[in-house]
Amino acid sequence: MRRTRLAGALTAVLTLALVATGCGSGDGGGGAPSAKPAAAPDRVEPLAAPAAPRLPVTVDSADGRKVAVTSTERIVPLSGSLSEIVFTLGLGDRVVARDITATFEQAEKLPVVTRAHDVSAESVLSLKPTLVIAEGTTGPAEAIEQIRDAGVPLVVVKPARSLADVGTRIDAVAAALGVPDSGTALRTRTQQRIDAVRKTIPGHAEKPRVAFLYVRGSAAVYLLGGAESGASSLLEAAGAVDAGKESGLVKDFTPITSEALAKAAPDAILVMSKGLESVGGVDGLVKVPGVAETPAGADRRVVTVDDGVLLNYGPRTDLVLRSLVDQLYGKKK
């Protein structure tokens, strides 16, 4: 789970369950999508010819400050999404720590300096970073100030909530790293790949209604996503309707009730793979009150995407979109 999108009501409950990533994909095959886990990419793909940083630079931080960056020798990105961007820009060998949500292969052995939503300033500073990159939602505020008070340049990047944010976040990170040309190249590559996936979406008379559920059985957390959940943009790009948003849920998440699910009436349910695992798979998901009574529950139409990439809105967004399209409509033979 990316803390940059799952805000508001979900923020409180996520502190109860440490975030872990998993893989899941369905084969579709023209019928109901399957929730059977399948291997998904667990590596980022760096640019073929990344540029070397041109420093020093002074950049605008999303919290209103101007930050001077003189060295990128020891980088600490404080979210999985930011880590993806740094590694894909070709500077992964300079990253010295990771957030718990950075679970892709190239980063997984780095020391973790956060747990759930809490950054450990002491852990960050012990690694002697020359640049820290944080999300607008990174906290606690005291830890961020402690890092800054120690004289470490810290750049805040606006959180992503839709496909429109992908390019601007890449540009912001690339600027802070002193590699704007690489940022342009990555932004172009990412957009081209997203556009290519969108061209494969089959025409259909009625768009499938998809409800995004955030579930953590171990913590008894069962939430239905609304307009601000972060999933709407992806679902709409995949040619689907966000059933929660369309049913009138204007905030991020609301507790799942039979009434809310009946109003949403989803044809398919999108759930993170670890969430699905936490409730015992599809068999357990349809036992959540109200799920079995929906068209999705009756048909067991469940779409899963790896927790570590679903709402990142970064360089691997095309893979997320491809997974959604394949599961909703069936892979092309």
XYZ file of C-alpha atoms in Angstrom:
333
model
C 0.000 0.000 0.000
C 1.280 3.360 -0.941
C 0.747 5.977 1.746
C 0.675 8.656 -0.949
C -2.812 7.728 -2.087
C -4.551 5.896 0.713
C -5.209 8.949 2.791
C -7.962 10.185 5.064
C -9.951 7.400 6.679
C -7.535 4.728 5.517
C -4.499 6.389 7.056
C -5.726 5.625 10.564
C -6.277 1.946 9.940
C -3.097 1.337 7.979
C -1.020 1.994 11.051
C -2.553 -1.174 12.459
C -1.242 -3.358 9.677
C 2.280 -3.216 8.281
C 2.302 -2.978 4.563
C 3.606 -5.910 2.569
C 3.513 -6.597 -1.119
C 2.372 -9.594 -3.112
C 1.628 -10.622 -6.689
C -1.644 -11.442 -8.303
C -3.129 -11.597 -11.736
C -5.969 -13.308 -13.437
C -5.979 -14.978 -16.818
C -9.463 -13.953 -17.851
C -9.599 -15.982 -21.055
C -12.848 -14.325 -22.073
C -14.684 -15.485 -18.958
C -14.731 -14.306 -15.364
C -11.318 -13.057 -14.221
C -9.431 -15.378 -11.916
C -7.763 -14.325 -8.676
C -5.159 -17.080 -8.933
C -1.767 -15.521 -8.106
C 0.658 -15.292 -10.981
C 4.187 -14.045 -11.313
C 4.334 -10.281 -11.766
C 7.323 -8.081 -12.514
C 9.260 -7.465 -9.319
C 12.006 -5.367 -10.859
C 12.094 -1.838 -12.170
C 13.578 -1.157 -15.605
C 16.231 1.568 -15.514
C 16.732 3.822 -18.496
C 19.152 2.385 -21.022
C 21.328 5.508 -21.041
C 20.836 7.448 -17.800
C 22.465 10.832 -17.422
C 24.962 11.736 -14.720
C 23.711 14.324 -12.202
C 24.509 17.956 -12.932
C 24.844 19.665 -9.577
C 24.350 21.835 -7.654
C 20.658 22.544 -8.265
C 18.023 24.438 -6.326
C 14.521 23.034 -6.597
C 11.067 23.871 -5.303
C 9.865 21.496 -2.598
C 6.120 20.774 -2.501
C 5.941 22.179 1.030
C 6.869 25.649 -0.201
C 10.614 25.609 0.464
C 13.519 26.002 -1.910
C 16.079 23.245 -1.437
C 19.689 23.318 -2.589
C 21.043 19.909 -3.610
C 24.817 19.593 -3.876
C 25.280 15.817 -3.789
C 23.311 12.717 -4.752
C 25.905 10.236 -3.541
C 23.668 8.903 -0.748
C 19.940 9.098 -1.507
C 17.067 8.112 0.777
C 13.636 8.030 -0.942
C 10.904 7.791 1.702
C 8.290 5.881 -0.287
C 8.182 2.920 -2.608
C 6.930 5.085 -5.449
C 9.804 7.555 -5.092
C 12.277 4.681 -4.892
C 10.921 3.308 -8.172
C 11.502 6.632 -9.869
C 15.048 7.034 -8.530
C 16.035 3.511 -9.560
C 14.409 3.830 -12.972
C 16.253 7.088 -13.585
C 19.427 5.019 -13.212
C 20.579 6.201 -9.775
C 19.679 3.112 -7.791
C 23.305 2.445 -6.912
C 23.248 5.672 -4.875
C 20.207 4.745 -2.772
C 21.230 3.757 0.758
C 17.860 3.012 2.409
C 14.245 2.278 1.635
C 10.747 2.741 2.877
C 8.951 -0.489 3.795
C 6.823 -0.160 0.665
C 9.831 -0.343 -1.688
C 9.630 -4.080 -2.290
C 10.976 -4.468 -5.825
C 14.013 -6.688 -6.257
C 16.713 -4.041 -6.667
C 15.734 -2.333 -3.403
C 14.653 -5.202 -1.181
C 18.012 -5.690 0.575
C 18.417 -2.048 1.572
C 17.920 -1.119 5.243
C 14.378 -0.011 6.072
C 14.008 3.392 7.733
C 10.210 3.499 8.012
C 7.458 1.356 9.441
C 3.913 1.909 8.212
C 3.596 5.713 8.265
C 6.399 6.494 10.664
C 9.809 7.664 9.507
C 12.673 7.095 11.911
C 14.814 10.219 11.728
C 17.550 8.484 13.679
C 17.671 5.602 11.195
C 17.777 7.981 8.254
C 20.518 10.159 9.733
C 22.635 7.153 10.732
C 23.102 6.421 7.029
C 24.558 9.881 6.387
C 22.311 10.788 3.432
C 23.177 13.664 1.131
C 19.587 13.896 -0.145
C 16.245 12.754 1.249
C 13.143 12.720 -0.961
C 9.780 12.553 0.806
C 6.089 12.491 -0.077
C 3.740 15.269 0.930
C 2.173 12.776 3.348
C 5.434 11.492 4.851
C 5.581 11.826 8.605
C 5.681 12.329 11.438
C 6.387 16.037 10.965
C 8.865 15.939 13.843
C 11.002 13.392 12.000
C 11.041 15.479 8.840
C 12.109 18.554 10.791
C 14.773 16.573 12.637
C 16.285 15.482 9.317
C 16.250 19.065 8.037
C 17.667 20.424 11.279
C 20.619 18.076 10.803
C 21.406 19.955 7.592
C 20.302 17.251 5.146
C 18.606 18.559 1.974
C 15.051 17.208 1.986
C 12.758 17.623 -1.023
C 9.038 16.975 -0.725
C 7.122 15.713 -3.775
C 3.368 16.080 -4.157
C 1.523 12.776 -3.694
C 0.057 11.098 -6.777
C -3.655 10.457 -7.111
C -4.154 9.891 -10.828
C -2.469 9.119 -14.118
C -2.058 12.842 -14.680
C 0.439 12.918 -11.805
C 2.860 10.356 -13.237
C 4.856 12.726 -15.418
C 4.981 15.595 -12.932
C 6.338 13.329 -10.200
C 9.024 11.945 -12.495
C 10.009 15.491 -13.417
C 10.131 16.583 -9.778
C 12.383 13.712 -8.722
C 14.614 14.086 -11.772
C 15.037 17.803 -11.068
C 16.062 17.112 -7.456
C 18.607 14.557 -8.656
C 20.065 16.909 -11.244
C 19.054 14.692 -14.182
C 16.255 16.621 -15.957
C 17.058 15.062 -19.336
C 16.645 11.588 -17.892
C 13.377 12.761 -16.391
C 12.135 13.830 -19.799
C 13.184 10.513 -21.311
C 11.495 8.502 -18.563
C 8.357 10.609 -18.687
C 8.116 10.056 -22.444
C 8.778 6.317 -22.180
C 6.202 5.876 -19.436
C 3.503 7.813 -21.273
C 4.119 5.925 -24.499
C 3.740 2.616 -22.697
C 0.537 3.718 -20.969
C -0.879 4.911 -24.296
C 0.025 1.586 -25.913
C -1.919 -0.342 -23.271
C -4.956 1.906 -23.614
C -5.081 1.201 -27.340
C -5.598 -2.509 -26.616
C -8.789 -2.038 -24.592
C -11.605 -3.756 -26.503
C -14.751 -1.888 -27.387
C -17.776 -2.801 -25.320
C -21.350 -1.604 -25.139
C -21.315 -1.233 -21.367
C -18.297 -0.428 -19.249
C -17.655 -2.912 -16.430
C -18.380 -1.552 -12.979
C -15.444 -2.242 -10.672
C -15.388 -1.673 -6.914
C -12.024 -1.157 -5.216
C -12.017 -2.839 -1.811
C -9.258 -2.368 0.741
C -9.312 -5.358 3.067
C -7.006 -6.584 5.807
C -8.564 -9.596 7.466
C -5.932 -9.763 10.208
C -6.840 -6.231 11.322
C -10.575 -6.552 10.602
C -10.376 -3.702 8.091
C -12.955 -3.780 5.289
C -13.306 -0.606 3.225
C -14.964 0.391 -0.053
C -13.096 2.909 -2.192
C -14.715 6.124 -3.347
C -13.732 9.025 -5.584
C -10.561 9.841 -3.608
C -9.268 6.284 -3.118
C -6.663 6.700 -5.845
C -8.004 3.856 -7.987
C -10.548 5.815 -10.041
C -8.066 7.094 -12.613
C -6.684 3.613 -13.251
C -10.113 2.028 -13.558
C -11.306 4.724 -15.926
C -8.129 4.409 -18.013
C -8.853 0.672 -18.242
C -12.252 1.434 -19.721
C -14.147 0.647 -16.529
C -16.377 2.561 -14.124
C -15.324 3.075 -10.521
C -18.437 1.634 -8.919
C -17.814 3.261 -5.541
C -17.297 6.699 -7.042
C -20.263 6.325 -9.398
C -22.507 5.287 -6.521
C -21.873 8.635 -4.837
C -18.934 7.971 -2.510
C -17.007 11.248 -2.752
C -14.317 10.598 -0.125
C -11.512 8.068 -0.078
C -12.910 5.073 1.774
C -16.023 4.074 3.680
C -16.640 0.929 5.739
C -18.088 -1.881 3.660
C -21.794 -2.434 4.255
C -24.344 -4.522 2.390
C -26.192 -1.326 1.514
C -23.115 0.416 0.107
C -22.148 -2.608 -1.988
C -25.703 -3.045 -3.255
C -25.708 0.593 -4.400
C -22.310 0.214 -6.055
C -23.421 -3.041 -7.747
C -19.960 -3.946 -9.087
C -19.473 -6.404 -11.933
C -15.931 -7.030 -10.661
C -13.992 -6.340 -7.489
C -10.440 -4.938 -7.438
C -8.430 -5.879 -4.387
C -4.738 -5.823 -3.525
C -3.176 -9.263 -3.585
C -2.078 -9.233 0.047
C -5.520 -8.050 1.054
C -7.101 -10.940 -0.786
C -4.672 -13.319 0.862
C -5.496 -11.858 4.289
C -9.167 -12.826 3.998
C -8.523 -16.317 2.678
C -8.691 -15.724 -1.053
C -11.858 -15.435 -3.113
C -13.643 -17.915 -0.846
C -13.049 -15.602 2.096
C -13.775 -12.411 0.188
C -17.276 -13.501 -0.787
C -17.998 -14.078 2.904
C -17.494 -10.369 3.652
C -21.029 -9.063 4.309
C -22.638 -7.863 1.113
C -20.020 -9.129 -1.335
C -21.792 -12.347 -2.315
C -24.953 -10.403 -3.152
C -23.224 -8.243 -5.768
C -22.896 -9.334 -9.411
C -19.138 -9.522 -8.826
C -19.517 -11.734 -5.784
C -22.047 -14.011 -7.436
C -19.723 -14.509 -10.410
C -16.552 -14.508 -8.275
C -15.090 -11.840 -10.539
C -12.046 -10.678 -8.610
C -9.158 -8.648 -10.038
C -5.909 -8.497 -8.078
C -2.829 -6.325 -8.461
C 0.413 -6.355 -6.479
C 0.215 -4.096 -3.427
C 3.631 -2.694 -4.274
C 2.590 -1.094 -7.569
C -1.188 -0.635 -7.699
C -1.374 3.012 -6.637
C 2.194 4.115 -7.237
C 1.486 6.112 -10.395
C 5.098 5.825 -11.442
C 7.298 4.190 -14.099
C 5.487 0.839 -13.819
C 1.962 2.212 -14.180
C 1.667 0.685 -17.647
C 2.159 -2.763 -16.079
C -0.618 -2.072 -13.574
C -2.917 -0.904 -16.342
C -2.024 -3.929 -18.465
C -2.858 -6.255 -15.578
C -6.245 -4.587 -15.102
C -7.057 -4.771 -18.791
C -5.979 -8.409 -19.086
C -8.041 -9.443 -16.082
C -11.135 -7.450 -16.999
C -11.306 -8.442 -20.635
C -9.086 -11.493 -21.013
C -5.590 -11.668 -22.449
C -5.262 -11.625 -26.214
C -4.256 -14.972 -27.597
